[in-house]
């Protein structure tokens, strides 16, 4: 009987939606049948967004194991209890602290965990704690907890392996060793990594310091795309127990051995060049900054070609939209609409999102700090001719032409201002080239404490 009363706390009326139509699971039936007791918990029903140590997980695959559910929690703290509702494809996970639970929910809200190609849904439970009884189901859960939870045993001893084999399918953009490290480091300490191509497939072997991290990474990342719509990760455990890395270079890295030589593996410039072709918060900050002061930028994690840009007021937002909508950036037309959000949320402390969200409110690079400044009268639509200013005396025409050509722009014409060699116009091959050049060279350090200022010009040469 005792078990049943305790379980009621969990199945209070209206809680976590799922219990309204409980039928097949006898464990639940025995408790919901007791209508009286549920009254005790009236007024305790909170919205699912209220933080709780208890996490409610939905849409689990029907062959889900206890260990897999626990692994979702392990990277964020100790998992203190587990309730599996297999018939409902759901589970409850209790973390040791509310903070751990918040980290977990925060993380999975940007990065939906995929288990065997199924997205699963994670939210706070209405319950403050998870009380479970000694039913046979629960014994299995408790056994799994004892086996996997880092608070109870040495996880390395029971987790399958610390080495993951990663195959990247649909490789439209190149994937670098550094990019993989960044992604996989979210789940634990990456000790060693090797990338290679086998059977025309890009692959990596990646060794974590512990098996729980490897398992968590596999659970969360398997089936995920690195970039929007491409570069899909297929992850399995490797039979290797450790990786043998000889060189630290673009193809292999041993983070425990910074002293290793670089070997003959040439760092590939290709990769660095391509990496800059992705839209970054900085790139949007500089471009939108032409039309107003950009406060925050967020690149959407799951749709990396989508971003939110927060301007300092709505007039600036309108202006940026009218001038930049339809322009080409990194080879694709940019579509801009007004967001229903009024501000961009920053990731919570300790939830750095791979630098996808940036706050620029204190940036010294804003162009419109002072109301009525001259900068307001120099706002023009994107054009192939750029206005350069703040050029130091030592910098000559050829320096600037070479600088702009260095990023791939075709320099068609150049002219210093007659009376003032601090300013010049430069005409490049296209509006698109001008946009790329402005992003690249605005604020470029020309020495002598001069940072180049770049704007679109209204005149041509
Ligand atoms: C005008 O814009 C430049 C960048 O082009 C910036 O350095 C300067 O601080 C801006 N002036 C004001 C008053 O905001």
Coordinates of C-alpha atoms and ligand atoms in Angstrom, one line a residue:
X1 CA 0.0 0.0 0.0
X2 CA 2.8 2.3 0.9
X3 CA 4.1 2.2 -2.6
X4 CA 0.7 3.3 -4.0
X5 CA 0.3 6.4 -1.9
X6 CA 3.7 7.5 -2.9
X7 CA 3.2 6.9 -6.5
X8 CA 0.1 9.1 -6.4
X9 CA 2.2 12.1 -6.0
X10 CA 3.5 11.3 -9.4
X11 CA 0.1 10.7 -11.0
X12 CA -1.8 13.7 -9.8
X13 CA -4.7 14.8 -11.8
X14 CA -3.9 16.7 -14.9
X15 CA -0.2 16.1 -14.5
X16 CA 2.0 15.5 -17.5
X17 CA -1.0 15.0 -19.7
X18 CA -0.3 11.4 -20.4
X19 CA -2.1 9.8 -17.5
X20 CA -5.5 10.8 -18.6
X21 CA -6.0 7.7 -20.8
X22 CA -4.0 5.2 -19.0
X23 CA -5.0 1.6 -19.7
X24 CA -2.5 -1.0 -20.4
X25 CA 0.0 -0.4 -17.6
X26 CA -1.2 -2.1 -14.4
X27 CA 1.3 -0.1 -12.4
X28 CA -0.5 3.1 -13.2
X29 CA -4.0 1.7 -13.1
X30 CA -3.7 0.7 -9.5
X31 CA -2.9 4.3 -8.5
X32 CA -5.2 6.4 -10.7
X33 CA -8.0 4.2 -9.5
X34 CA -7.7 5.8 -6.1
X35 CA -9.6 9.0 -6.8
X36 CA -9.7 10.4 -3.3
X37 CA -6.1 10.8 -2.7
X38 CA -5.5 12.9 -5.8
X39 CA -7.5 15.7 -4.2
X40 CA -4.7 16.2 -1.8
X41 CA -2.6 17.5 -4.6
X42 CA -4.9 20.1 -5.9
X43 CA -3.3 23.4 -6.3
X44 CA 0.0 21.8 -6.8
X45 CA -0.4 21.6 -10.5
X46 CA 2.2 23.8 -12.2
X47 CA 3.0 24.5 -15.8
X48 CA 5.5 22.1 -17.4
X49 CA 7.9 25.0 -17.8
X50 CA 8.5 25.3 -14.1
X51 CA 11.8 23.8 -13.3
X52 CA 11.9 20.6 -11.4
X53 CA 14.4 17.9 -10.6
X54 CA 12.1 15.5 -12.4
X55 CA 12.3 15.3 -16.2
X56 CA 9.5 14.0 -18.3
X57 CA 10.5 12.3 -21.5
X58 CA 8.1 11.5 -24.3
X59 CA 8.0 9.7 -27.6
X60 CA 10.6 7.2 -26.7
X61 CA 11.0 4.2 -29.1
X62 CA 9.1 1.2 -27.8
X63 CA 12.3 -0.9 -27.5
X64 CA 13.9 1.8 -25.3
X65 CA 16.1 0.5 -22.5
X66 CA 16.5 1.8 -19.0
X67 CA 20.2 2.4 -19.7
X68 CA 19.4 4.6 -22.7
X69 CA 17.1 6.8 -20.7
X70 CA 19.6 7.2 -17.9
X71 CA 22.2 8.1 -20.4
X72 CA 20.2 11.1 -21.4
X73 CA 20.7 12.5 -17.9
X74 CA 24.2 11.3 -17.1
X75 CA 26.1 14.2 -18.8
X76 CA 24.3 16.7 -16.6
X77 CA 24.6 15.3 -13.2
X78 CA 23.6 12.2 -11.1
X79 CA 20.5 10.5 -12.0
X80 CA 18.8 9.7 -8.7
X81 CA 15.6 7.9 -9.9
X82 CA 13.9 6.5 -13.0
X83 CA 10.4 5.5 -13.9
X84 CA 9.9 3.8 -17.2
X85 CA 6.4 3.9 -18.8
X86 CA 7.2 1.7 -21.8
X87 CA 3.6 1.2 -22.8
X88 CA 3.3 5.0 -23.1
X89 CA 6.7 5.4 -24.7
X90 CA 7.5 7.7 -21.8
X91 CA 9.8 7.9 -18.9
X92 CA 10.6 10.1 -15.9
X93 CA 14.1 10.8 -14.8
X94 CA 15.0 12.4 -11.5
X95 CA 18.2 14.4 -11.3
X96 CA 20.2 15.1 -8.1
X97 CA 19.5 18.8 -8.4
X98 CA 17.2 21.2 -10.0
X99 CA 20.2 22.9 -11.6
X100 CA 21.2 19.6 -13.3
X101 CA 17.7 19.2 -14.5
X102 CA 17.7 22.8 -15.9
X103 CA 20.9 22.2 -17.7
X104 CA 19.4 19.0 -19.2
X105 CA 16.2 20.6 -20.4
X106 CA 18.0 23.7 -21.6
X107 CA 20.4 21.6 -23.6
X108 CA 17.9 19.3 -25.1
X109 CA 15.6 22.1 -26.0
X110 CA 18.2 23.3 -28.6
X111 CA 19.4 19.9 -29.4
X112 CA 16.5 17.4 -29.6
X113 CA 17.9 14.0 -28.7
X114 CA 17.5 11.4 -31.4
X115 CA 17.2 7.8 -30.3
X116 CA 17.3 5.3 -33.2
X117 CA 16.3 8.0 -35.6
X118 CA 13.3 9.1 -33.5
X119 CA 13.3 12.6 -31.9
X120 CA 12.4 12.3 -28.2
X121 CA 10.8 15.1 -26.2
X122 CA 12.2 16.4 -22.9
X123 CA 10.5 18.7 -20.5
X124 CA 10.2 19.4 -16.8
X125 CA 7.7 17.2 -15.0
X126 CA 5.0 18.7 -12.8
X127 CA 6.4 16.6 -10.0
X128 CA 9.0 17.8 -7.6
X129 CA 10.4 14.4 -6.9
X130 CA 10.0 10.9 -8.2
X131 CA 8.7 8.4 -5.7
X132 CA 8.6 4.8 -6.9
X133 CA 7.7 1.5 -5.4
X134 CA 9.1 -2.0 -5.6
X135 CA 7.2 -3.3 -8.5
X136 CA 9.1 -5.6 -10.9
X137 CA 9.4 -2.8 -13.4
X138 CA 11.0 -0.6 -10.8
X139 CA 13.5 -3.2 -9.8
X140 CA 14.8 -3.3 -13.4
X141 CA 15.0 0.5 -13.4
X142 CA 16.8 0.5 -10.1
X143 CA 19.2 -2.1 -11.3
X144 CA 20.0 0.0 -14.4
X145 CA 20.5 3.0 -12.2
X146 CA 22.9 1.2 -10.0
X147 CA 24.8 0.0 -13.1
X148 CA 24.9 3.3 -14.9
X149 CA 24.6 6.2 -12.7
X150 CA 27.9 7.8 -12.1
X151 CA 27.2 8.2 -8.4
X152 CA 27.1 4.5 -7.8
X153 CA 29.8 2.9 -9.8
X154 CA 32.7 3.6 -12.0
X155 CA 30.9 4.2 -15.2
X156 CA 33.8 3.3 -17.4
X157 CA 33.5 -0.2 -16.1
X158 CA 30.0 -0.8 -17.4
X159 CA 29.6 1.6 -20.4
X160 CA 30.1 -0.1 -23.7
X161 CA 33.2 1.7 -25.0
X162 CA 34.9 5.0 -24.9
X163 CA 35.6 5.0 -28.7
X164 CA 33.0 6.1 -31.2
X165 CA 33.0 5.5 -34.9
X166 CA 31.4 8.5 -36.7
X167 CA 30.4 8.4 -40.3
X168 CA 29.3 11.6 -41.9
X169 CA 26.8 11.0 -44.6
X170 CA 25.6 13.5 -47.2
X171 CA 28.8 15.5 -46.9
X172 CA 28.0 18.6 -48.8
X173 CA 30.2 20.9 -46.7
X174 CA 33.6 19.7 -45.5
X175 CA 33.7 18.8 -41.9
X176 CA 36.9 19.5 -40.0
X177 CA 38.5 17.7 -37.1
X178 CA 38.0 20.9 -35.0
X179 CA 34.3 21.1 -35.9
X180 CA 33.8 17.5 -34.7
X181 CA 35.7 18.2 -31.5
X182 CA 33.6 21.1 -30.8
X183 CA 30.4 19.1 -31.3
X184 CA 31.5 16.1 -29.3
X185 CA 33.1 18.0 -26.5
X186 CA 29.6 19.0 -25.4
X187 CA 29.2 15.5 -24.0
X188 CA 32.5 15.0 -22.2
X189 CA 36.3 15.1 -22.6
X190 CA 37.5 14.1 -26.0
X191 CA 41.0 12.6 -25.6
X192 CA 41.9 11.6 -29.1
X193 CA 40.4 11.9 -32.6
X194 CA 41.3 10.7 -36.0
X195 CA 39.5 11.6 -39.3
X196 CA 39.9 9.7 -42.5
X197 CA 38.1 8.8 -45.7
X198 CA 37.2 5.1 -46.2
X199 CA 35.0 3.7 -49.0
X200 CA 34.4 7.2 -50.1
X201 CA 32.9 8.0 -46.8
X202 CA 34.1 10.6 -44.4
X203 CA 34.7 9.0 -41.0
X204 CA 36.1 9.7 -37.6
X205 CA 37.2 7.7 -34.6
X206 CA 36.8 9.6 -31.4
X207 CA 37.8 8.6 -27.9
X208 CA 36.3 10.0 -24.8
X209 CA 37.7 9.8 -21.3
X210 CA 34.8 7.8 -20.2
X211 CA 32.1 5.5 -21.6
X212 CA 29.2 7.5 -20.2
X213 CA 30.2 10.5 -22.3
X214 CA 30.6 8.3 -25.4
X215 CA 27.1 6.8 -24.8
X216 CA 25.5 10.2 -24.2
X217 CA 27.1 11.6 -27.4
X218 CA 25.9 8.6 -29.4
X219 CA 22.4 9.0 -28.1
X220 CA 22.2 12.7 -28.7
X221 CA 24.1 13.0 -31.9
X222 CA 23.3 9.9 -33.9
X223 CA 21.2 11.0 -36.9
X224 CA 21.7 14.7 -36.3
X225 CA 22.9 17.0 -39.1
X226 CA 26.0 19.1 -38.5
X227 CA 24.8 21.7 -41.0
X228 CA 21.3 22.4 -42.1
X229 CA 20.0 19.5 -44.2
X230 CA 23.4 17.8 -44.6
X231 CA 26.4 16.2 -43.0
X232 CA 24.4 13.6 -41.1
X233 CA 26.2 11.9 -38.2
X234 CA 25.9 8.1 -38.0
X235 CA 27.5 7.0 -34.8
X236 CA 28.3 3.5 -33.5
X237 CA 30.6 2.2 -30.8
X238 CA 34.0 1.1 -32.0
X239 CA 35.5 -2.2 -31.0
X240 CA 38.8 -0.3 -30.3
X241 CA 39.5 0.4 -26.7
X242 CA 41.9 3.3 -27.4
X243 CA 43.2 5.3 -30.3
X244 CA 46.8 5.4 -31.2
X245 CA 47.6 8.9 -32.5
X246 CA 51.1 9.7 -33.8
X247 CA 50.7 13.2 -35.1
X248 CA 48.8 16.3 -34.0
X249 CA 47.5 17.9 -37.2
X250 CA 44.3 18.4 -39.2
X251 CA 43.7 14.6 -39.5
X252 CA 44.5 13.4 -36.0
X253 CA 44.9 14.9 -32.6
X254 CA 45.8 13.5 -29.2
X255 CA 44.8 16.1 -26.6
X256 CA 46.7 14.3 -23.9
X257 CA 49.9 14.7 -25.9
X258 CA 50.4 18.3 -27.0
X259 CA 54.1 17.4 -27.6
X260 CA 53.4 15.2 -30.6
X261 CA 54.9 16.3 -33.9
X262 CA 52.7 17.5 -36.8
X263 CA 54.0 14.8 -39.1
X264 CA 53.7 15.4 -42.8
X265 CA 50.0 15.9 -42.9
X266 CA 49.6 19.3 -44.6
X267 CA 47.0 21.5 -42.9
X268 CA 44.4 22.0 -45.6
X269 CA 43.7 25.6 -46.4
X270 CA 40.5 24.5 -48.2
X271 CA 38.9 23.7 -44.9
X272 CA 39.7 27.1 -43.3
X273 CA 38.4 28.9 -46.3
X274 CA 35.2 26.9 -46.4
X275 CA 34.7 27.3 -42.7
X276 CA 34.4 31.1 -43.1
X277 CA 31.7 30.6 -45.7
X278 CA 29.2 29.7 -43.0
X279 CA 27.1 32.5 -41.6
X280 CA 28.5 33.6 -38.3
X281 CA 27.1 36.0 -35.7
X282 CA 30.0 38.3 -36.4
X283 CA 29.2 38.4 -40.1
X284 CA 25.6 39.4 -39.5
X285 CA 26.6 41.9 -36.8
X286 CA 28.9 43.7 -39.3
X287 CA 26.5 43.6 -42.2
X288 CA 23.3 44.6 -40.3
X289 CA 25.5 47.1 -38.4
X290 CA 25.6 49.2 -41.6
X291 CA 21.9 50.0 -41.0
X292 CA 21.7 50.2 -37.2
X293 CA 23.2 49.1 -34.0
X294 CA 23.0 45.3 -33.7
X295 CA 22.4 44.3 -30.1
X296 CA 22.3 40.5 -30.4
X297 CA 22.5 37.8 -33.0
X298 CA 21.5 34.2 -32.7
X299 CA 22.1 31.6 -35.4
X300 CA 19.5 28.8 -35.0
X301 CA 21.1 25.6 -33.9
X302 CA 19.0 23.2 -35.9
X303 CA 18.7 25.5 -38.9
X304 CA 22.1 27.1 -39.3
X305 CA 21.0 29.1 -42.3
X306 CA 18.5 30.9 -40.1
X307 CA 19.2 33.6 -37.6
X308 CA 17.7 36.2 -35.4
X309 CA 19.2 39.7 -35.5
X310 CA 18.1 42.1 -32.8
X311 CA 18.6 45.8 -33.7
X312 CA 18.5 48.6 -31.2
X313 CA 15.1 49.8 -32.4
X314 CA 12.4 49.0 -34.9
X315 CA 13.2 51.8 -37.3
X316 CA 16.7 50.3 -37.7
X317 CA 15.2 46.9 -38.1
X318 CA 13.0 48.1 -40.9
X319 CA 15.9 49.9 -42.5
X320 CA 18.1 46.8 -42.4
X321 CA 15.3 44.7 -43.8
X322 CA 14.5 47.0 -46.7
X323 CA 18.1 47.3 -47.7
X324 CA 19.3 43.7 -47.2
X325 CA 16.3 41.6 -48.0
X326 CA 17.0 39.7 -51.2
X327 CA 20.7 40.5 -51.3
X328 CA 23.1 37.7 -51.7
X329 CA 25.3 36.5 -48.8
X330 CA 27.7 33.6 -49.2
X331 CA 26.1 32.8 -52.5
X332 CA 22.5 32.7 -51.4
X333 CA 19.8 35.3 -51.3
X334 CA 18.9 36.4 -47.8
X335 CA 15.3 36.5 -46.8
X336 CA 14.5 38.9 -44.0
X337 CA 11.2 39.2 -42.2
X338 CA 10.3 40.8 -38.9
X339 CA 10.4 38.3 -36.0
X340 CA 7.6 37.9 -33.5
X341 CA 10.2 38.0 -30.8
X342 CA 11.1 41.3 -29.4
X343 CA 14.5 40.3 -28.2
X344 CA 17.0 37.5 -28.6
X345 CA 17.4 35.3 -25.6
X346 CA 21.0 34.7 -24.4
X347 CA 22.0 31.1 -23.5
X348 CA 22.0 30.7 -19.7
X349 CA 25.3 30.9 -17.9
X350 CA 27.3 27.7 -18.5
X351 CA 25.2 26.9 -21.6
X352 CA 27.5 28.3 -24.2
X353 CA 25.9 27.2 -27.5
X354 CA 29.0 26.9 -29.6
X355 CA 29.1 30.7 -30.0
X356 CA 25.9 30.7 -32.0
X357 CA 24.4 33.5 -29.9
X358 CA 26.3 36.7 -29.3
X359 CA 25.5 39.8 -27.4
X360 CA 27.0 43.0 -29.0
X361 CA 25.3 45.6 -26.8
X362 CA 28.7 46.8 -25.5
X363 CA 30.5 46.5 -28.8
X364 CA 32.7 49.6 -29.7
X365 CA 31.8 49.0 -33.3
X366 CA 28.3 50.4 -33.4
X367 CA 27.9 53.1 -36.0
X368 CA 24.9 54.9 -34.5
X369 CA 25.8 55.5 -30.9
X370 CA 25.1 59.3 -31.0
X371 CA 21.8 60.5 -32.2
X372 CA 22.1 62.8 -35.1
X373 CA 25.7 61.8 -35.9
X374 CA 27.0 62.2 -39.4
X375 CA 26.8 58.4 -39.8
X376 CA 23.0 58.7 -40.2
X377 CA 23.4 60.6 -43.5
X378 CA 25.7 58.0 -44.9
X379 CA 23.3 55.1 -45.1
X380 CA 23.0 53.7 -48.6
X381 CA 21.8 50.5 -50.1
X382 CA 24.4 47.8 -50.9
X383 CA 26.3 48.7 -54.0
X384 CA 29.4 47.5 -55.8
X385 CA 31.2 50.6 -54.7
X386 CA 32.4 50.9 -51.1
X387 CA 33.4 53.9 -49.2
X388 CA 36.6 53.5 -47.2
X389 CA 37.6 55.8 -44.4
X390 CA 40.1 56.1 -41.5
X391 CA 43.0 55.1 -43.9
X392 CA 46.4 55.9 -42.3
X393 CA 48.9 58.0 -44.3
X394 CA 51.3 55.1 -44.9
X395 CA 48.7 53.0 -46.7
X396 CA 48.7 53.5 -50.4
X397 CA 46.3 52.5 -53.3
X398 CA 48.1 49.2 -54.0
X399 CA 47.9 48.1 -50.4
X400 CA 44.1 48.5 -50.3
X401 CA 43.6 47.0 -53.8
X402 CA 45.7 44.0 -52.7
X403 CA 43.8 43.7 -49.4
X404 CA 40.5 43.6 -51.2
X405 CA 41.7 41.2 -53.9
X406 CA 43.1 38.9 -51.1
X407 CA 39.6 37.8 -50.2
X408 CA 38.6 37.0 -53.8
X409 CA 37.0 40.3 -54.8
X410 CA 37.8 41.7 -58.3
X411 CA 38.9 45.2 -57.8
X412 CA 37.6 47.2 -60.8
X413 CA 38.4 50.8 -59.7
X414 CA 39.9 52.7 -56.9
X415 CA 40.0 56.4 -56.1
X416 CA 41.3 58.4 -53.1
X417 CA 39.3 61.4 -52.1
X418 CA 41.0 64.5 -53.6
X419 CA 41.4 66.6 -50.5
X420 CA 41.6 63.8 -48.0
X421 CA 43.6 60.6 -48.4
X422 CA 42.0 59.2 -45.3
X423 CA 39.0 58.3 -47.5
X424 CA 38.7 56.4 -50.8
X425 CA 36.2 54.6 -53.0
X426 CA 36.8 51.1 -54.2
X427 CA 34.7 49.4 -56.8
X428 CA 34.5 45.6 -56.8
X429 CA 33.0 43.0 -59.2
X430 CA 29.5 42.9 -57.9
X431 CA 27.2 43.9 -55.1
X432 CA 27.7 40.5 -53.6
X433 CA 31.5 40.9 -53.6
X434 CA 31.0 44.3 -52.0
X435 CA 28.9 42.8 -49.2
X436 CA 31.5 40.1 -48.6
X437 CA 34.3 42.6 -48.6
X438 CA 32.5 44.9 -46.2
X439 CA 32.0 42.1 -43.8
X440 CA 35.6 41.0 -44.1
X441 CA 37.3 44.4 -44.0
X442 CA 35.2 46.7 -41.9
X443 CA 37.3 47.4 -38.8
X444 CA 40.3 45.8 -40.4
X445 CA 43.5 46.8 -38.6
X446 CA 45.6 48.9 -41.0
X447 CA 48.2 49.7 -38.4
X448 CA 49.1 53.0 -36.8
X449 CA 46.0 52.6 -34.7
X450 CA 43.8 52.9 -37.7
X451 CA 40.9 50.5 -38.3
X452 CA 39.4 50.7 -41.7
X453 CA 35.8 51.8 -41.9
X454 CA 33.8 50.4 -44.8
X455 CA 30.3 51.5 -45.9
X456 CA 28.3 51.2 -49.1
X457 CA 28.8 54.3 -51.3
X458 CA 26.1 56.2 -53.1
X459 CA 28.4 57.3 -55.8
X460 CA 30.5 55.3 -58.3
X461 CA 33.9 55.9 -59.6
Ligands
LIG1 C1 30.2 56.1 -37.1 O1 30.6 54.9 -37.7 C2 31.9 54.5 -37.5 C3 32.1 53.2 -38.2 O2 32.0 53.4 -39.6 C4 32.2 54.3 -36.0 O3 33.5 53.9 -35.8 C5 31.9 55.6 -35.3 O4 32.0 55.4 -33.9 C6 30.4 56.0 -35.6 N1 30.1 57.3 -34.9 C7 29.1 57.4 -34.0 C8 29.0 58.7 -33.5 O5 28.4 56.5 -33.7

